[in-house]
Amino acid sequence: MSIQIFGLPVSRGVAIGRAVLVASGRVDVPHHFIDPARVEAEVTRLLTARDVVNDEFDLLKRDLPSDVPTELAALLDVHQMLLQDEALIGAASDWIIERHYNAEWALSAQLEVLARQFDEMEDAYLRERKADLEQVVERLLRCLGRDETAAATAASDMAQSDFGGDEPLVLVAADISPADMIHFKRSVFTGFVTDVGGKTSHTAIVARSMDIPAVVGARQASNLIRQDDCIIIDGDAGLIIVDPSPIVLEEYRFRQRQSELERSRLARLRHTPAVTLDGERIELLANIELPEDAEPALESGAAGVGLFRSEFLFMGRGDNLPDEEEQYNAYRRAVEGMKGLPVTIRTVDIGADKPLEGMTPSELRHESVLNPALGLRAIRWSLSEPSMFRRQLRALYRAAAHGPVKVLIPMLGSLQEIRQTLEQIHHVQRQLTESGKVWAPCELGAMIEVPAAAMTLPLFLRHFDFLSIGTNDLIQYTLAIDRADEAVAHLYDPWHPAVLQLLANTIAQARAAGKGVSVCGEMAGDPAFTELLLGMGLRSFSMHPTQVASVKQRVLRVDTRRMQAIVPDVLSADEPEQACQQLLSSMGASLAPKVASAA
């Protein structure tokens, strides 16, 4: 029976495929297809892991002390029974044979199937056996992980094989961390569904950067959807359709084809200069997470990188954080990849919905921190860890010797933080000079994402070369809303009058001071705001590479002088979004994205 599940639309488009359910604790399990020629070897790899784990259980039972409770020995017997059960190993082998999943993925897929069956059992004792099954699978996964040679061969297969079965696959999970999203960035999945999250949570942001449909905040989706269900993800409406009827399926396939045609038309604008009807040249920049993202940024027609989120180099590393050399090489690759275009690199912004696993200070890990968004994050964390901060700064200034680099400091809010940051920068510059290392000066910018910063702009304009408005956090802190919490996501409102007034005031003051100002939050890549931001005087937008063409299309059709005239009316309105739409309609500006005639 077909069912519908509603969530928050965070990445536009339609995805149709088979559901792959992944538990939060197993998101980092390798997920890739194997070459058909390696199916038999991969099944053997799984069976070998089973035998190894079985031997481990035999050894554990043999070495049990004589006074150990009999229940423990019985528990080991249960684990061995589960290990030999065809419902686990046999069915996992079928995933390898029929769908060409690698062994780890096949095990995880079958675990989700069996876990659902355990959950539905009426007998409490039997339901509790799910934990035993999970422990057995974890042992198998660890054993497979120790098989480094086979893992390397499988990774090679992943790079060489494009086998994907008969249908695309979509990922369904309770939650996906930012680090895990990066893990999946080059994966086989064509869409995402999560139970939790908000429109500007970093799971949503990375999904948009991947240009794949995604719905978050879908509450019970991971419980209602079963492994291998056919589902539709409607990224425009925030709708998931499970087991759709043939008529509905065909309708959405038609929409997919229309979307692909629209993208191909927009692609024609890639090399068209972003110049408004009245001759204003607009800078459209790209947001990236990793050095290799420089290539799609160039392909999108971006004029540079307006935000390199350096924290993604640190995530999922445990105790093995990148040292100065690793960071330097990563930043240099991004700089060289942009072929002379400017690259703005933000210093590490961890905390809140981007925790740094295993290496955050005790305050970040402590359970008493009820709201990490208000805790030790971004520049606060960097200043609390000066040795780490200096390593990153040295790497940044060294990378600047290979091309134009701008350094961006996140979440500054006070003169004390500004002074401490500048002291660290001057200290690093002296260190580099004294050590004889090659480095180059960088423009220094401040992110305006705390209301306190937006309300004391003259202070920031005196100390920094440029400003970058992070609208995601600015909205969050202005409206006192946790943007990663789906329970209050409906209150997250970029059209709120207070938000728009802070934006307009920041842009106006920066321009009056002759300082560069850009918007690097999600509003920059939303065509619904393009005309208004241009009217406010914004001339630099930074967004996901996939959004550049859509925003450029709007830019090409705008007369900024006419837009400037509507800004006071929008800012003074009780409902700015409706006022903006009415004013644009009266001026003949279309709100529906269409390809510019120049294309």
XYZ file of C-alpha atoms in Angstrom:
599
model
C 0.000 0.000 0.000
C 1.289 3.423 -0.930
C 1.927 5.902 1.900
C 3.032 9.531 2.022
C 5.489 11.016 4.536
C 6.001 14.745 4.892
C 9.182 16.547 5.888
C 11.123 19.692 5.056
C 12.194 20.294 1.444
C 15.900 21.187 1.509
C 17.233 20.265 -1.932
C 15.079 20.598 -5.009
C 14.273 17.967 -7.579
C 12.880 14.448 -7.761
C 14.635 11.204 -6.887
C 13.145 7.778 -7.559
C 14.794 4.615 -6.347
C 15.108 1.768 -3.897
C 15.500 2.660 -0.222
C 18.761 1.870 1.540
C 18.215 2.116 5.304
C 21.295 2.934 7.332
C 21.352 3.194 11.118
C 23.053 6.324 12.455
C 25.862 4.338 14.041
C 26.666 2.571 10.770
C 26.577 5.460 8.328
C 30.336 5.237 7.845
C 30.160 1.608 6.673
C 31.571 1.449 3.106
C 28.764 1.561 0.551
C 29.765 0.801 -3.018
C 29.007 -1.580 -5.855
C 31.448 -4.318 -6.795
C 32.335 -5.417 -10.274
C 30.220 -8.414 -11.395
C 33.430 -10.393 -11.859
C 34.186 -10.018 -8.141
C 30.843 -11.243 -6.806
C 32.116 -14.712 -5.929
C 35.227 -13.280 -4.235
C 33.106 -10.852 -2.221
C 30.812 -13.644 -1.013
C 33.912 -15.622 -0.012
C 35.171 -12.564 1.852
C 31.906 -12.437 3.819
C 31.993 -16.168 4.617
C 35.617 -15.932 5.689
C 34.730 -13.121 8.092
C 31.947 -15.313 9.500
C 34.405 -18.155 10.100
C 36.932 -15.848 11.751
C 34.320 -14.422 14.114
C 33.053 -17.900 14.884
C 36.598 -18.937 15.865
C 36.777 -15.855 18.094
C 33.630 -16.992 19.896
C 35.092 -20.508 20.319
C 38.219 -18.999 21.840
C 36.187 -16.806 24.188
C 34.167 -19.777 25.409
C 37.290 -21.903 25.909
C 38.967 -19.200 28.017
C 35.969 -18.479 30.244
C 36.859 -18.705 33.958
C 35.266 -21.581 35.811
C 33.318 -19.255 38.107
C 31.754 -17.212 35.302
C 27.922 -17.205 35.287
C 26.433 -19.824 32.991
C 24.345 -17.103 31.356
C 27.461 -15.641 29.733
C 28.381 -18.905 28.049
C 24.790 -19.262 26.918
C 24.917 -15.753 25.454
C 27.986 -16.663 23.414
C 26.075 -19.683 22.127
C 23.238 -17.378 21.039
C 25.715 -15.160 19.190
C 27.164 -18.158 17.391
C 23.693 -19.332 16.414
C 22.907 -15.911 14.965
C 26.236 -15.927 13.159
C 25.381 -19.216 11.434
C 21.776 -18.277 10.653
C 21.039 -18.180 6.932
C 18.685 -15.256 7.585
C 21.798 -13.182 8.218
C 24.741 -14.553 6.233
C 22.743 -16.250 3.499
C 20.548 -13.221 2.897
C 23.563 -10.889 2.996
C 25.165 -13.076 0.333
C 22.037 -12.599 -1.773
C 22.485 -8.802 -1.571
C 26.010 -9.268 -2.943
C 24.914 -11.641 -5.714
C 21.727 -9.877 -6.799
C 22.521 -6.207 -6.130
C 26.342 -6.284 -6.262
C 26.677 -4.601 -2.852
C 30.061 -4.853 -1.155
C 30.098 -7.197 1.868
C 29.853 -4.447 4.502
C 26.894 -2.843 2.786
C 25.184 -6.221 2.333
C 25.525 -6.980 6.049
C 24.183 -3.567 7.043
C 21.255 -3.903 4.644
C 20.257 -7.298 6.001
C 20.675 -6.113 9.585
C 18.112 -3.382 8.961
C 15.692 -5.968 7.542
C 16.093 -8.293 10.528
C 16.047 -5.473 13.097
C 12.633 -4.416 11.807
C 11.397 -7.981 12.211
C 12.659 -8.119 15.803
C 10.950 -4.807 16.585
C 7.624 -6.205 15.435
C 7.789 -9.325 17.612
C 5.264 -9.506 20.440
C 7.500 -11.519 22.781
C 9.687 -9.163 24.829
C 12.506 -11.711 25.166
C 12.709 -12.158 21.395
C 12.630 -8.380 20.807
C 15.643 -8.020 23.055
C 17.632 -10.406 20.859
C 17.985 -7.538 18.359
C 20.833 -6.191 20.482
C 22.620 -9.547 20.182
C 22.196 -9.464 16.415
C 23.643 -5.938 16.249
C 26.664 -7.027 18.301
C 27.300 -9.958 15.973
C 27.129 -7.715 12.911
C 29.469 -5.186 14.525
C 32.017 -7.981 15.037
C 31.657 -9.018 11.406
C 32.095 -5.443 10.220
C 35.234 -5.017 12.335
C 36.601 -8.249 10.910
C 35.908 -7.105 7.346
C 37.537 -3.780 8.161
C 40.736 -5.579 9.121
C 40.854 -7.131 5.654
C 42.861 -4.233 4.195
C 43.851 -5.953 0.935
C 40.299 -6.892 0.031
C 39.085 -3.440 1.069
C 41.612 -1.801 -1.251
C 40.539 -4.054 -4.117
C 36.884 -3.253 -3.441
C 37.654 0.475 -3.418
C 39.352 0.057 -6.779
C 36.267 -1.714 -8.099
C 34.150 1.176 -6.885
C 36.231 3.615 -8.918
C 36.159 1.443 -12.046
C 32.635 0.002 -12.009
C 29.499 1.982 -12.715
C 27.180 -0.976 -12.098
C 24.171 0.252 -10.178
C 21.553 -2.410 -10.629
C 18.301 -1.728 -12.439
C 17.232 1.183 -10.230
C 18.901 4.134 -8.493
C 19.264 4.079 -4.711
C 18.217 6.624 -2.092
C 19.520 6.821 1.464
C 17.134 6.766 4.435
C 18.493 7.360 7.953
C 17.454 8.756 11.304
C 20.229 11.329 11.001
C 23.426 11.894 9.071
C 26.305 13.896 10.490
C 28.119 16.478 8.330
C 31.206 14.249 8.275
C 29.124 11.290 7.089
C 27.503 13.453 4.412
C 30.974 14.177 3.060
C 31.647 10.424 3.143
C 28.613 9.943 0.888
C 29.376 12.922 -1.337
C 30.895 10.702 -4.007
C 28.551 7.811 -3.305
C 25.992 5.924 -5.353
C 22.970 7.553 -3.728
C 20.713 9.861 -5.729
C 18.648 11.245 -2.831
C 18.471 11.506 0.962
C 15.764 11.255 3.617
C 16.400 11.847 7.335
C 14.120 11.814 10.358
C 15.668 14.943 11.867
C 17.208 18.193 10.671
C 16.204 21.638 9.476
C 16.388 23.538 6.188
C 19.793 24.994 7.000
C 21.246 22.119 9.009
C 24.575 21.057 7.571
C 23.102 17.800 6.365
C 20.769 19.881 4.189
C 23.551 22.219 3.083
C 25.780 19.381 1.897
C 22.815 17.706 0.163
C 22.289 20.910 -1.817
C 25.973 21.054 -2.658
C 25.643 17.536 -4.069
C 22.684 18.745 -6.145
C 20.497 15.795 -5.201
C 16.903 15.846 -3.903
C 16.638 15.643 -0.120
C 13.955 15.798 2.561
C 14.847 16.180 6.244
C 12.784 16.370 9.425
C 10.580 13.511 8.207
C 10.189 12.234 11.795
C 9.361 8.502 11.521
C 10.534 7.955 7.936
C 13.277 5.475 8.884
C 10.693 3.407 10.789
C 7.967 3.532 8.148
C 10.214 2.833 5.146
C 11.574 -0.686 4.726
C 14.795 -1.833 3.149
C 14.482 -1.929 -0.663
C 11.082 -0.161 -0.767
C 10.489 1.807 -3.937
C 10.238 5.468 -2.936
C 9.920 8.896 -4.506
C 11.619 11.908 -2.932
C 9.937 15.159 -3.922
C 12.561 17.714 -2.908
C 10.332 20.612 -3.938
C 7.367 19.711 -1.727
C 9.155 17.900 1.105
C 7.221 14.727 0.288
C 8.251 11.072 0.341
C 5.980 8.575 -1.416
C 6.504 4.913 -0.473
C 5.448 2.206 -2.971
C 3.845 4.669 -5.425
C 1.173 3.560 -7.869
C 2.190 3.209 -11.544
C 0.373 6.459 -12.428
C 2.138 8.460 -9.705
C 5.476 6.884 -10.629
C 5.102 7.898 -14.269
C 4.092 11.433 -13.300
C 7.254 11.884 -11.253
C 9.422 10.345 -13.961
C 8.016 12.977 -16.303
C 8.944 15.673 -13.764
C 12.464 14.239 -13.591
C 12.838 14.561 -17.349
C 11.541 18.140 -17.270
C 14.019 19.005 -14.525
C 16.906 17.585 -16.541
C 15.862 19.699 -19.543
C 15.717 22.810 -17.354
C 19.220 22.133 -16.029
C 20.609 21.703 -19.517
C 19.068 25.049 -20.541
C 20.510 26.790 -17.492
C 23.934 25.306 -18.253
C 24.094 27.566 -21.327
C 24.518 30.530 -18.996
C 27.763 29.174 -17.553
C 30.067 31.473 -19.524
C 27.691 34.448 -19.676
C 28.974 37.392 -17.586
C 26.755 38.138 -14.588
C 25.797 41.693 -15.511
C 22.445 43.320 -14.732
C 20.320 45.185 -17.275
C 21.684 48.503 -16.001
C 25.292 47.371 -16.357
C 26.132 46.365 -12.772
C 28.653 43.524 -12.687
C 27.725 40.960 -10.041
C 30.199 38.552 -8.456
C 28.827 35.018 -8.187
C 31.088 32.841 -6.042
C 30.946 29.187 -4.957
C 30.782 27.541 -1.537
C 32.896 24.382 -1.247
C 33.709 21.806 1.445
C 36.786 20.011 0.070
C 39.701 20.866 -2.277
C 38.321 18.651 -5.035
C 35.165 20.781 -5.079
C 37.182 23.448 -6.908
C 36.573 21.656 -10.210
C 32.753 21.772 -10.096
C 33.022 25.372 -8.857
C 34.940 26.299 -12.005
C 32.568 24.311 -14.197
C 29.604 26.197 -12.745
C 31.014 29.500 -14.000
C 31.711 30.836 -10.490
C 34.086 33.795 -10.284
C 35.934 32.269 -7.343
C 35.305 30.585 -4.004
C 33.435 32.724 -1.506
C 33.445 30.134 1.273
C 35.688 27.115 1.772
C 34.345 25.366 4.886
C 37.668 24.151 6.273
C 36.067 22.230 9.164
C 35.259 19.350 6.834
C 38.991 18.580 6.711
C 38.819 17.954 10.469
C 35.661 15.862 10.759
C 35.548 12.115 11.170
C 39.256 12.029 12.028
C 39.032 11.070 15.697
C 42.381 11.878 17.338
C 44.121 12.160 13.975
C 43.485 15.817 13.149
C 45.220 17.277 10.088
C 48.590 18.819 10.862
C 49.990 21.965 9.268
C 51.406 20.175 6.220
C 48.200 18.288 5.443
C 46.169 21.472 5.743
C 48.648 23.442 3.641
C 48.477 20.849 0.862
C 44.666 20.818 0.969
C 44.386 24.611 0.775
C 47.034 24.758 -1.934
C 45.110 22.215 -4.042
C 41.972 24.326 -3.764
C 43.867 27.507 -4.662
C 45.618 25.938 -7.631
C 42.362 24.260 -8.688
C 40.693 27.663 -9.050
C 43.371 28.709 -11.562
C 44.032 32.219 -10.291
C 40.516 33.035 -9.112
C 40.202 34.146 -5.452
C 39.568 31.574 -2.722
C 38.044 32.625 0.615
C 38.845 30.080 3.326
C 36.959 30.176 6.608
C 38.874 29.098 9.686
C 37.495 25.981 11.324
C 33.867 26.357 12.398
C 33.076 23.402 14.630
C 30.526 22.959 17.369
C 26.709 23.030 17.347
C 25.639 20.669 14.528
C 29.281 20.114 13.460
C 30.977 18.512 16.480
C 34.618 17.573 16.172
C 34.532 13.960 17.266
C 37.016 12.959 19.914
C 39.024 16.186 19.986
C 36.624 18.839 21.217
C 37.317 20.358 24.623
C 35.463 18.873 27.587
C 32.964 21.725 27.522
C 31.775 20.643 24.079
C 31.363 17.027 25.105
C 29.862 17.662 28.512
C 26.228 16.656 28.820
C 25.428 19.904 30.630
C 25.790 21.821 27.371
C 22.097 21.951 26.520
C 22.487 24.073 23.398
C 25.863 23.714 21.627
C 24.873 26.500 19.204
C 25.381 28.914 22.120
C 28.507 27.214 23.406
C 32.170 26.904 22.504
C 32.131 26.935 18.716
C 33.819 28.567 15.697
C 36.322 31.310 16.661
C 35.584 30.709 20.345
C 36.860 27.160 19.974
C 39.880 28.258 17.920
C 40.901 30.837 20.524
C 40.551 28.211 23.256
C 42.935 25.947 21.310
C 45.664 28.419 20.187
C 48.161 25.788 19.008
C 45.556 24.280 16.663
C 44.507 27.743 15.490
C 48.093 28.767 14.734
C 48.668 25.565 12.754
C 45.707 26.391 10.562
C 46.729 30.021 10.113
C 50.281 29.033 9.120
C 48.867 26.613 6.526
C 46.550 29.321 5.152
C 49.225 31.979 4.772
C 51.596 29.484 3.160
C 48.897 28.431 0.684
C 48.410 32.097 -0.224
C 51.808 31.984 -1.942
C 50.138 29.870 -4.665
C 47.272 32.217 -5.478
C 44.868 34.803 -4.081
C 43.553 33.708 -0.655
C 41.203 35.518 1.692
C 40.944 34.398 5.318
C 37.493 34.534 6.898
C 36.912 34.411 10.672
C 33.545 32.952 11.809
C 31.239 34.030 14.636
C 33.132 37.059 15.917
C 31.042 39.118 18.294
C 33.252 41.400 20.385
C 36.333 43.602 20.395
C 38.105 41.166 22.700
C 37.690 38.320 20.192
C 38.860 40.582 17.361
C 42.001 41.570 19.273
C 42.809 37.987 20.251
C 42.366 36.849 16.646
C 44.606 39.592 15.274
C 47.263 38.775 17.883
C 47.314 35.155 16.751
C 47.576 36.210 13.101
C 50.464 38.605 13.779
C 52.202 35.910 15.849
C 51.901 33.412 12.970
C 53.197 35.918 10.429
C 56.294 36.518 12.591
C 56.776 32.753 12.967
C 56.648 32.200 9.214
C 59.071 35.030 8.497
C 61.558 33.899 11.141
C 61.430 30.285 9.944
C 62.070 31.350 6.355
C 58.912 29.688 5.028
C 57.326 31.173 1.937
C 54.018 32.887 2.631
C 51.903 35.719 1.279
C 49.583 38.275 2.865
C 45.832 37.643 2.753
C 42.807 39.871 2.925
C 41.161 39.336 6.293
C 37.408 39.152 6.646
C 34.839 38.769 9.413
C 31.639 36.792 9.220
C 28.594 38.730 10.342
C 26.387 36.029 11.830
C 25.872 37.199 15.420
C 23.377 40.053 15.947
C 25.928 41.762 18.226
C 28.307 41.990 15.260
C 25.607 43.296 12.923
C 24.757 46.021 15.456
C 28.382 47.158 15.997
C 29.586 47.180 12.397
C 31.896 50.219 12.647
C 34.086 48.188 15.006
C 34.416 45.401 12.433
C 34.877 47.749 9.494
C 37.888 49.315 11.256
C 39.689 45.993 11.673
C 38.773 43.918 8.604
C 39.190 44.190 4.844
C 35.800 42.708 3.999
C 32.630 41.257 5.529
C 30.741 38.082 4.713
C 27.191 37.712 6.001
C 26.394 34.191 7.172
C 22.622 34.336 6.937
C 22.065 30.797 8.263
C 23.400 31.612 11.721
C 22.333 35.256 11.620
C 18.713 34.111 11.256
C 19.172 31.428 13.905
C 20.536 33.815 16.513
C 18.250 36.718 15.633
C 15.112 34.594 15.950
C 16.398 32.329 18.782
C 15.787 29.167 16.732
C 17.971 26.075 16.583
C 18.157 25.648 12.817
C 18.929 21.932 13.114
C 15.780 21.230 15.146
C 12.829 20.185 12.998
C 10.453 20.916 15.903
C 10.967 24.660 15.429
C 11.952 24.651 11.763
C 8.674 26.323 10.804
C 9.807 29.394 12.782
C 13.027 29.756 10.806
C 12.151 32.707 8.586
C 14.660 34.501 6.343
C 11.849 36.955 5.438
C 11.479 38.121 9.031
C 11.612 41.971 9.130
C 14.394 41.938 11.749
C 16.564 39.709 9.559
C 16.044 41.839 6.448
C 16.805 45.048 8.339
C 20.052 43.619 9.700
C 21.002 42.523 6.176
C 20.200 45.868 4.581
C 22.035 47.798 7.290
C 25.162 45.609 7.045
C 25.341 45.924 3.263
C 24.785 49.696 3.364
C 27.431 50.356 6.028
C 30.044 48.177 4.329
C 29.509 49.893 0.981
C 29.639 53.320 2.614
C 32.990 52.380 4.172
C 34.329 51.157 0.845
C 34.664 47.586 2.132
C 33.657 44.460 0.258
C 30.583 42.630 1.493
C 29.067 39.331 0.391
C 26.349 36.933 1.509
C 27.556 33.339 1.867
C 24.527 31.815 3.593
C 21.693 29.928 1.954
C 19.847 33.142 1.040
C 22.558 33.903 -1.519
C 21.668 30.821 -3.552
C 17.896 31.223 -3.294
C 16.583 32.985 -6.424
C 13.589 34.239 -4.405
C 15.935 36.732 -2.700
C 18.128 37.744 -5.646
C 16.221 40.868 -6.680
C 15.815 42.121 -3.112
C 19.488 41.605 -2.213
C 20.520 43.412 -5.395
C 18.191 46.254 -4.441
C 19.880 46.422 -1.021
C 23.182 46.989 -2.810
C 24.677 43.524 -2.604
C 27.086 42.838 -5.465
C 28.733 39.617 -4.263
C 26.875 36.329 -3.705
C 28.424 33.015 -2.618
C 26.456 29.787 -3.037
C 26.677 26.122 -3.937
C 28.037 25.661 -7.464
C 24.770 24.016 -8.500
C 22.872 27.235 -7.748
C 25.057 29.643 -9.715
C 23.170 29.305 -12.999
C 19.738 29.859 -11.394
C 20.881 33.008 -9.614
C 22.711 34.276 -12.699
C 19.500 33.889 -14.677
C 17.786 36.289 -12.249
C 20.714 38.709 -12.286
C 20.621 39.010 -16.075
C 16.992 40.182 -15.957
C 17.290 42.743 -13.153
C 17.592 46.543 -13.251
C 19.174 47.294 -9.850
C 17.961 50.906 -9.883
C 14.354 49.742 -10.057
C 15.002 47.149 -7.340
C 16.527 49.774 -5.080
C 13.251 51.688 -5.161
C 11.245 48.797 -3.659
C 13.582 48.067 -0.719
C 12.129 50.680 1.717
C 8.595 49.375 1.155
C 9.696 45.771 1.740
C 11.648 46.647 4.886
C 8.735 48.562 6.371
C 6.139 45.865 5.622
C 4.710 43.597 8.291
C 4.890 40.715 5.824
C 7.969 41.426 3.666
C 7.686 38.319 1.476
C 4.184 39.192 0.263
C 5.141 42.842 -0.173
C 8.193 41.902 -2.242
C 6.199 39.582 -4.482
C 3.488 42.170 -5.052
C 5.997 44.915 -5.851
C 7.939 42.702 -8.233
C 4.732 41.587 -9.935
C 3.644 45.164 -10.389
C 7.004 45.918 -11.984
C 6.613 42.987 -14.353
C 9.368 40.891 -12.733
C 8.579 37.196 -13.051
C 8.935 35.120 -9.898
C 8.972 31.805 -11.752
C 12.492 30.769 -12.872
C 12.749 30.880 -16.653
C 15.728 30.771 -18.916
C 16.798 34.249 -19.933
C 16.291 35.015 -23.578
C 19.996 35.777 -23.829
C 20.656 32.073 -23.306
